[in-house]
Amino acid sequence: MSLRFFIPKSNFDQFESAVCINPRSFRINLIDGQLDVMPVAIGTAQRERRIITRAGNWCDANPNLVGISISSQGCFTLPNGDIMGPDFGVVLTARWNALTQAQQDQAFPHVAPNFVIELRLQTDSPQYVHNKMLRWINGGVEEGWSIDRFVNPPEVSFNEKYKMIMLGFHPIGRNE
């Protein structure tokens, strides 16, 4: 089981320092002035890789549509100042090309992805994941899939008001 911890009253400099010191050991977000730090568990990384591979294949097949796609190793700076990294995210070409080259080259570009996927971890409460998805949507994300493998059957949450889509999902790694 991974242990998530939060560091209140944090800022961009603290976020940047934490990311530079621990580039692969932890997933780190800066949400509403609070560092959200979580060690990466091997099972989580395996499930995430499967989803990234499938979504990445779609992105590769649509190069004129997709400006950039990222895994959880990348982060975006949202208009409200949150710096968040989705499990998988896509910025479409029109939105990405609206940035200057200097803006695209920033470590945490100031752009909201058009689409994100978030996987619920065993240590996450459903409310935590829901609130994180709301932050994405309120930050400019147009569509988000919140995949909860602990719900039987797993599903992607839906809320028409917040533009989230519901789909039935085949369990990924449930018995592994």
PDB file of N, CA and C in Angstrom, residues 35-99:
ATOM      1  N   LEU A  35       1.048  20.722  -1.383  1.00  0.00           N
ATOM      2  CA  LEU A  35       1.741  19.666  -2.106  1.00  0.00           C
ATOM      3  C   LEU A  35       1.067  18.332  -1.811  1.00  0.00           C
ATOM      4  N   ASP A  36       0.774  17.579  -2.850  1.00  0.00           N
ATOM      5  CA  ASP A  36       0.184  16.245  -2.755  1.00  0.00           C
ATOM      6  C   ASP A  36       1.266  15.290  -3.249  1.00  0.00           C
ATOM      7  N   VAL A  37       1.844  14.498  -2.334  1.00  0.00           N
ATOM      8  CA  VAL A  37       2.988  13.641  -2.648  1.00  0.00           C
ATOM      9  C   VAL A  37       2.585  12.189  -2.432  1.00  0.00           C
ATOM     10  N   MET A  38       2.859  11.360  -3.459  1.00  0.00           N
ATOM     11  CA  MET A  38       2.488   9.970  -3.374  1.00  0.00           C
ATOM     12  C   MET A  38       3.579   9.107  -3.993  1.00  0.00           C
ATOM     13  N   PRO A  39       4.105   8.129  -3.242  1.00  0.00           N
ATOM     14  CA  PRO A  39       5.049   7.179  -3.838  1.00  0.00           C
ATOM     15  C   PRO A  39       4.348   6.368  -4.931  1.00  0.00           C
ATOM     16  N   VAL A  40       5.088   5.989  -5.951  1.00  0.00           N
ATOM     17  CA  VAL A  40       4.527   5.206  -7.044  1.00  0.00           C
ATOM     18  C   VAL A  40       4.705   3.716  -6.744  1.00  0.00           C
ATOM     19  N   ALA A  41       3.600   2.988  -6.674  1.00  0.00           N
ATOM     20  CA  ALA A  41       3.628   1.542  -6.421  1.00  0.00           C
ATOM     21  C   ALA A  41       3.733   0.802  -7.747  1.00  0.00           C
ATOM     22  N   ILE A  42       4.399  -0.344  -7.744  1.00  0.00           N
ATOM     23  CA  ILE A  42       4.633  -1.099  -8.973  1.00  0.00           C
ATOM     24  C   ILE A  42       3.339  -1.522  -9.651  1.00  0.00           C
ATOM     25  N   GLY A  43       2.336  -1.954  -8.886  1.00  0.00           N
ATOM     26  CA  GLY A  43       1.061  -2.353  -9.480  1.00  0.00           C
ATOM     27  C   GLY A  43       0.371  -1.196 -10.166  1.00  0.00           C
ATOM     28  N   THR A  44       0.433  -0.030  -9.540  1.00  0.00           N
ATOM     29  CA  THR A  44      -0.150   1.169 -10.134  1.00  0.00           C
ATOM     30  C   THR A  44       0.565   1.513 -11.430  1.00  0.00           C
ATOM     31  N   ALA A  45       1.892   1.446 -11.413  1.00  0.00           N
ATOM     32  CA  ALA A  45       2.678   1.771 -12.609  1.00  0.00           C
ATOM     33  C   ALA A  45       2.336   0.816 -13.750  1.00  0.00           C
ATOM     34  N   GLN A  46       2.114  -0.450 -13.440  1.00  0.00           N
ATOM     35  CA  GLN A  46       1.788  -1.431 -14.470  1.00  0.00           C
ATOM     36  C   GLN A  46       0.428  -1.143 -15.101  1.00  0.00           C
ATOM     37  N   ARG A  47      -0.583  -0.881 -14.277  1.00  0.00           N
ATOM     38  CA  ARG A  47      -1.913  -0.569 -14.805  1.00  0.00           C
ATOM     39  C   ARG A  47      -1.878   0.725 -15.603  1.00  0.00           C
ATOM     40  N   GLU A  48      -1.159   1.712 -15.090  1.00  0.00           N
ATOM     41  CA  GLU A  48      -1.046   2.992 -15.787  1.00  0.00           C
ATOM     42  C   GLU A  48      -0.386   2.798 -17.153  1.00  0.00           C
ATOM     43  N   ARG A  49       0.649   1.960 -17.216  1.00  0.00           N
ATOM     44  CA  ARG A  49       1.336   1.724 -18.482  1.00  0.00           C
ATOM     45  C   ARG A  49       0.387   1.152 -19.524  1.00  0.00           C
ATOM     46  N   ARG A  50      -0.488   0.244 -19.113  1.00  0.00           N
ATOM     47  CA  ARG A  50      -1.433  -0.347 -20.068  1.00  0.00           C
ATOM     48  C   ARG A  50      -2.378   0.705 -20.647  1.00  0.00           C
ATOM     49  N   ILE A  51      -2.874   1.560 -19.802  1.00  0.00           N
ATOM     50  CA  ILE A  51      -3.784   2.607 -20.273  1.00  0.00           C
ATOM     51  C   ILE A  51      -3.029   3.603 -21.147  1.00  0.00           C
ATOM     52  N   ILE A  52      -1.830   3.983 -20.720  1.00  0.00           N
ATOM     53  CA  ILE A  52      -1.034   4.921 -21.506  1.00  0.00           C
ATOM     54  C   ILE A  52      -0.723   4.343 -22.877  1.00  0.00           C
ATOM     55  N   THR A  53      -0.412   3.058 -22.933  1.00  0.00           N
ATOM     56  CA  THR A  53      -0.111   2.430 -24.218  1.00  0.00           C
ATOM     57  C   THR A  53      -1.309   2.520 -25.150  1.00  0.00           C
ATOM     58  N   ARG A  54      -2.479   2.179 -24.643  1.00  0.00           N
ATOM     59  CA  ARG A  54      -3.684   2.221 -25.483  1.00  0.00           C
ATOM     60  C   ARG A  54      -4.016   3.641 -25.928  1.00  0.00           C
ATOM     61  N   ALA A  55      -4.000   4.564 -24.997  1.00  0.00           N
ATOM     62  CA  ALA A  55      -4.310   5.960 -25.347  1.00  0.00           C
ATOM     63  C   ALA A  55      -3.215   6.542 -26.234  1.00  0.00           C
ATOM     64  N   GLY A  56      -1.959   6.198 -25.939  1.00  0.00           N
ATOM     65  CA  GLY A  56      -0.847   6.679 -26.753  1.00  0.00           C
ATOM     66  C   GLY A  56      -0.916   6.171 -28.180  1.00  0.00           C
ATOM     67  N   ASN A  57      -1.348   4.922 -28.367  1.00  0.00           N
ATOM     68  CA  ASN A  57      -1.517   4.390 -29.720  1.00  0.00           C
ATOM     69  C   ASN A  57      -2.550   5.199 -30.492  1.00  0.00           C
ATOM     70  N   TRP A  58      -3.642   5.581 -29.804  1.00  0.00           N
ATOM     71  CA  TRP A  58      -4.648   6.412 -30.455  1.00  0.00           C
ATOM     72  C   TRP A  58      -4.053   7.760 -30.850  1.00  0.00           C
ATOM     73  N   CYS A  59      -3.272   8.347 -29.953  1.00  0.00           N
ATOM     74  CA  CYS A  59      -2.645   9.644 -30.249  1.00  0.00           C
ATOM     75  C   CYS A  59      -1.700   9.529 -31.444  1.00  0.00           C
ATOM     76  N   ASP A  60      -0.909   8.449 -31.474  1.00  0.00           N
ATOM     77  CA  ASP A  60       0.022   8.243 -32.583  1.00  0.00           C
ATOM     78  C   ASP A  60      -0.698   8.065 -33.910  1.00  0.00           C
ATOM     79  N   ALA A  61      -1.894   7.489 -33.874  1.00  0.00           N
ATOM     80  CA  ALA A  61      -2.675   7.282 -35.091  1.00  0.00           C
ATOM     81  C   ALA A  61      -3.379   8.559 -35.551  1.00  0.00           C
ATOM     82  N   ASN A  62      -3.361   9.600 -34.720  1.00  0.00           N
ATOM     83  CA  ASN A  62      -4.039  10.864 -35.035  1.00  0.00           C
ATOM     84  C   ASN A  62      -3.098  12.051 -34.865  1.00  0.00           C
ATOM     85  N   PRO A  63      -1.962  12.057 -35.575  1.00  0.00           N
ATOM     86  CA  PRO A  63      -0.953  13.101 -35.345  1.00  0.00           C
ATOM     87  C   PRO A  63      -1.400  14.506 -35.733  1.00  0.00           C
ATOM     88  N   ASN A  64      -2.360  14.635 -36.618  1.00  0.00           N
ATOM     89  CA  ASN A  64      -2.837  15.970 -36.990  1.00  0.00           C
ATOM     90  C   ASN A  64      -3.774  16.556 -35.951  1.00  0.00           C
ATOM     91  N   LEU A  65      -4.326  15.707 -35.102  1.00  0.00           N
ATOM     92  CA  LEU A  65      -5.270  16.137 -34.070  1.00  0.00           C
ATOM     93  C   LEU A  65      -4.574  16.420 -32.745  1.00  0.00           C
ATOM     94  N   VAL A  66      -3.570  15.608 -32.412  1.00  0.00           N
ATOM     95  CA  VAL A  66      -2.922  15.667 -31.108  1.00  0.00           C
ATOM     96  C   VAL A  66      -1.673  16.535 -31.164  1.00  0.00           C
ATOM     97  N   GLY A  67      -1.639  17.560 -30.310  1.00  0.00           N
ATOM     98  CA  GLY A  67      -0.450  18.398 -30.219  1.00  0.00           C
ATOM     99  C   GLY A  67       0.593  17.758 -29.324  1.00  0.00           C
ATOM    100  N   ILE A  68       0.161  17.267 -28.158  1.00  0.00           N
ATOM    101  CA  ILE A  68       1.065  16.612 -27.207  1.00  0.00           C
ATOM    102  C   ILE A  68       0.245  15.683 -26.324  1.00  0.00           C
ATOM    103  N   SER A  69       0.850  14.558 -25.963  1.00  0.00           N
ATOM    104  CA  SER A  69       0.238  13.667 -24.982  1.00  0.00           C
ATOM    105  C   SER A  69       1.307  13.341 -23.950  1.00  0.00           C
ATOM    106  N   ILE A  70       0.872  13.186 -22.692  1.00  0.00           N
ATOM    107  CA  ILE A  70       1.841  12.950 -21.615  1.00  0.00           C
ATOM    108  C   ILE A  70       1.355  11.864 -20.672  1.00  0.00           C
ATOM    109  N   SER A  71       2.318  11.303 -19.944  1.00  0.00           N
ATOM    110  CA  SER A  71       2.015  10.368 -18.862  1.00  0.00           C
ATOM    111  C   SER A  71       2.069  11.136 -17.546  1.00  0.00           C
ATOM    112  N   SER A  72       2.032  10.401 -16.455  1.00  0.00           N
ATOM    113  CA  SER A  72       2.042  11.035 -15.135  1.00  0.00           C
ATOM    114  C   SER A  72       3.367  11.701 -14.798  1.00  0.00           C
ATOM    115  N   GLN A  73       4.372  11.538 -15.630  1.00  0.00           N
ATOM    116  CA  GLN A  73       5.654  12.198 -15.384  1.00  0.00           C
ATOM    117  C   GLN A  73       5.617  13.685 -15.738  1.00  0.00           C
ATOM    118  N   GLY A  74       4.598  14.111 -16.469  1.00  0.00           N
ATOM    119  CA  GLY A  74       4.483  15.513 -16.866  1.00  0.00           C
ATOM    120  C   GLY A  74       3.397  16.234 -16.096  1.00  0.00           C
ATOM    121  N   CYS A  75       3.521  17.544 -16.008  1.00  0.00           N
ATOM    122  CA  CYS A  75       2.531  18.366 -15.304  1.00  0.00           C
ATOM    123  C   CYS A  75       2.165  19.578 -16.137  1.00  0.00           C
ATOM    124  N   PHE A  76       0.983  20.089 -15.893  1.00  0.00           N
ATOM    125  CA  PHE A  76       0.502  21.321 -16.507  1.00  0.00           C
ATOM    126  C   PHE A  76       0.187  22.330 -15.410  1.00  0.00           C
ATOM    127  N   THR A  77       0.377  23.601 -15.709  1.00  0.00           N
ATOM    128  CA  THR A  77      -0.045  24.671 -14.810  1.00  0.00           C
ATOM    129  C   THR A  77      -1.399  25.164 -15.304  1.00  0.00           C
ATOM    130  N   LEU A  78      -2.411  25.012 -14.464  1.00  0.00           N
ATOM    131  CA  LEU A  78      -3.764  25.424 -14.822  1.00  0.00           C
ATOM    132  C   LEU A  78      -3.961  26.902 -14.517  1.00  0.00           C
ATOM    133  N   PRO A  79      -4.975  27.523 -15.112  1.00  0.00           N
ATOM    134  CA  PRO A  79      -5.209  28.956 -14.899  1.00  0.00           C
ATOM    135  C   PRO A  79      -5.351  29.364 -13.432  1.00  0.00           C
ATOM    136  N   ASN A  80      -5.821  28.451 -12.562  1.00  0.00           N
ATOM    137  CA  ASN A  80      -5.985  28.789 -11.145  1.00  0.00           C
ATOM    138  C   ASN A  80      -4.690  28.641 -10.347  1.00  0.00           C
ATOM    139  N   GLY A  81      -3.587  28.256 -11.020  1.00  0.00           N
ATOM    140  CA  GLY A  81      -2.297  28.112 -10.347  1.00  0.00           C
ATOM    141  C   GLY A  81      -1.964  26.703  -9.923  1.00  0.00           C
ATOM    142  N   ASP A  82      -2.937  25.783  -9.957  1.00  0.00           N
ATOM    143  CA  ASP A  82      -2.647  24.384  -9.656  1.00  0.00           C
ATOM    144  C   ASP A  82      -1.653  23.843 -10.672  1.00  0.00           C
ATOM    145  N   ILE A  83      -0.739  23.010 -10.211  1.00  0.00           N
ATOM    146  CA  ILE A  83       0.178  22.300 -11.097  1.00  0.00           C
ATOM    147  C   ILE A  83      -0.137  20.830 -10.908  1.00  0.00           C
ATOM    148  N   MET A  84      -0.684  20.217 -11.953  1.00  0.00           N
ATOM    149  CA  MET A  84      -1.181  18.857 -11.834  1.00  0.00           C
ATOM    150  C   MET A  84      -0.693  17.996 -12.988  1.00  0.00           C
ATOM    151  N   GLY A  85      -0.452  16.736 -12.676  1.00  0.00           N
ATOM    152  CA  GLY A  85      -0.079  15.763 -13.682  1.00  0.00           C
ATOM    153  C   GLY A  85      -1.111  14.662 -13.732  1.00  0.00           C
ATOM    154  N   PRO A  86      -1.781  14.474 -14.864  1.00  0.00           N
ATOM    155  CA  PRO A  86      -2.749  13.389 -14.968  1.00  0.00           C
ATOM    156  C   PRO A  86      -2.028  12.062 -15.172  1.00  0.00           C
ATOM    157  N   ASP A  87      -2.743  10.966 -14.988  1.00  0.00           N
ATOM    158  CA  ASP A  87      -2.160   9.678 -15.353  1.00  0.00           C
ATOM    159  C   ASP A  87      -1.897   9.651 -16.856  1.00  0.00           C
ATOM    160  N   PHE A  88      -2.771  10.282 -17.619  1.00  0.00           N
ATOM    161  CA  PHE A  88      -2.576  10.471 -19.058  1.00  0.00           C
ATOM    162  C   PHE A  88      -3.297  11.741 -19.450  1.00  0.00           C
ATOM    163  N   GLY A  89      -2.698  12.537 -20.305  1.00  0.00           N
ATOM    164  CA  GLY A  89      -3.322  13.774 -20.745  1.00  0.00           C
ATOM    165  C   GLY A  89      -3.008  14.078 -22.196  1.00  0.00           C
ATOM    166  N   VAL A  90      -3.947  14.764 -22.846  1.00  0.00           N
ATOM    167  CA  VAL A  90      -3.799  15.143 -24.244  1.00  0.00           C
ATOM    168  C   VAL A  90      -4.140  16.614 -24.403  1.00  0.00           C
ATOM    169  N   VAL A  91      -3.259  17.330 -25.082  1.00  0.00           N
ATOM    170  CA  VAL A  91      -3.549  18.689 -25.520  1.00  0.00           C
ATOM    171  C   VAL A  91      -3.657  18.624 -27.035  1.00  0.00           C
ATOM    172  N   LEU A  92      -4.804  19.010 -27.560  1.00  0.00           N
ATOM    173  CA  LEU A  92      -5.000  18.953 -29.002  1.00  0.00           C
ATOM    174  C   LEU A  92      -4.156  20.017 -29.703  1.00  0.00           C
ATOM    175  N   THR A  93      -3.924  19.803 -30.977  1.00  0.00           N
ATOM    176  CA  THR A  93      -3.022  20.642 -31.764  1.00  0.00           C
ATOM    177  C   THR A  93      -3.370  22.124 -31.683  1.00  0.00           C
ATOM    178  N   ALA A  94      -4.636  22.487 -31.841  1.00  0.00           N
ATOM    179  CA  ALA A  94      -5.017  23.904 -31.844  1.00  0.00           C
ATOM    180  C   ALA A  94      -4.635  24.581 -30.534  1.00  0.00           C
ATOM    181  N   ARG A  95      -4.894  23.931 -29.417  1.00  0.00           N
ATOM    182  CA  ARG A  95      -4.572  24.512 -28.106  1.00  0.00           C
ATOM    183  C   ARG A  95      -3.058  24.567 -27.902  1.00  0.00           C
ATOM    184  N   TRP A  96      -2.358  23.494 -28.270  1.00  0.00           N
ATOM    185  CA  TRP A  96      -0.907  23.440 -28.083  1.00  0.00           C
ATOM    186  C   TRP A  96      -0.198  24.471 -28.964  1.00  0.00           C
ATOM    187  N   ASN A  97      -0.631  24.584 -30.212  1.00  0.00           N
ATOM    188  CA  ASN A  97       0.017  25.518 -31.140  1.00  0.00           C
ATOM    189  C   ASN A  97      -0.310  26.979 -30.842  1.00  0.00           C
ATOM    190  N   ALA A  98      -1.301  27.233 -29.985  1.00  0.00           N
ATOM    191  CA  ALA A  98      -1.598  28.605 -29.554  1.00  0.00           C
ATOM    192  C   ALA A  98      -0.521  29.125 -28.602  1.00  0.00           C
ATOM    193  N   LEU A  99       0.293  28.206 -28.040  1.00  0.00           N
ATOM    194  CA  LEU A  99       1.402  28.600 -27.164  1.00  0.00           C
ATOM    195  C   LEU A  99       2.622  28.945 -28.005  1.00  0.00           C
TER     196      LEU A  99
END
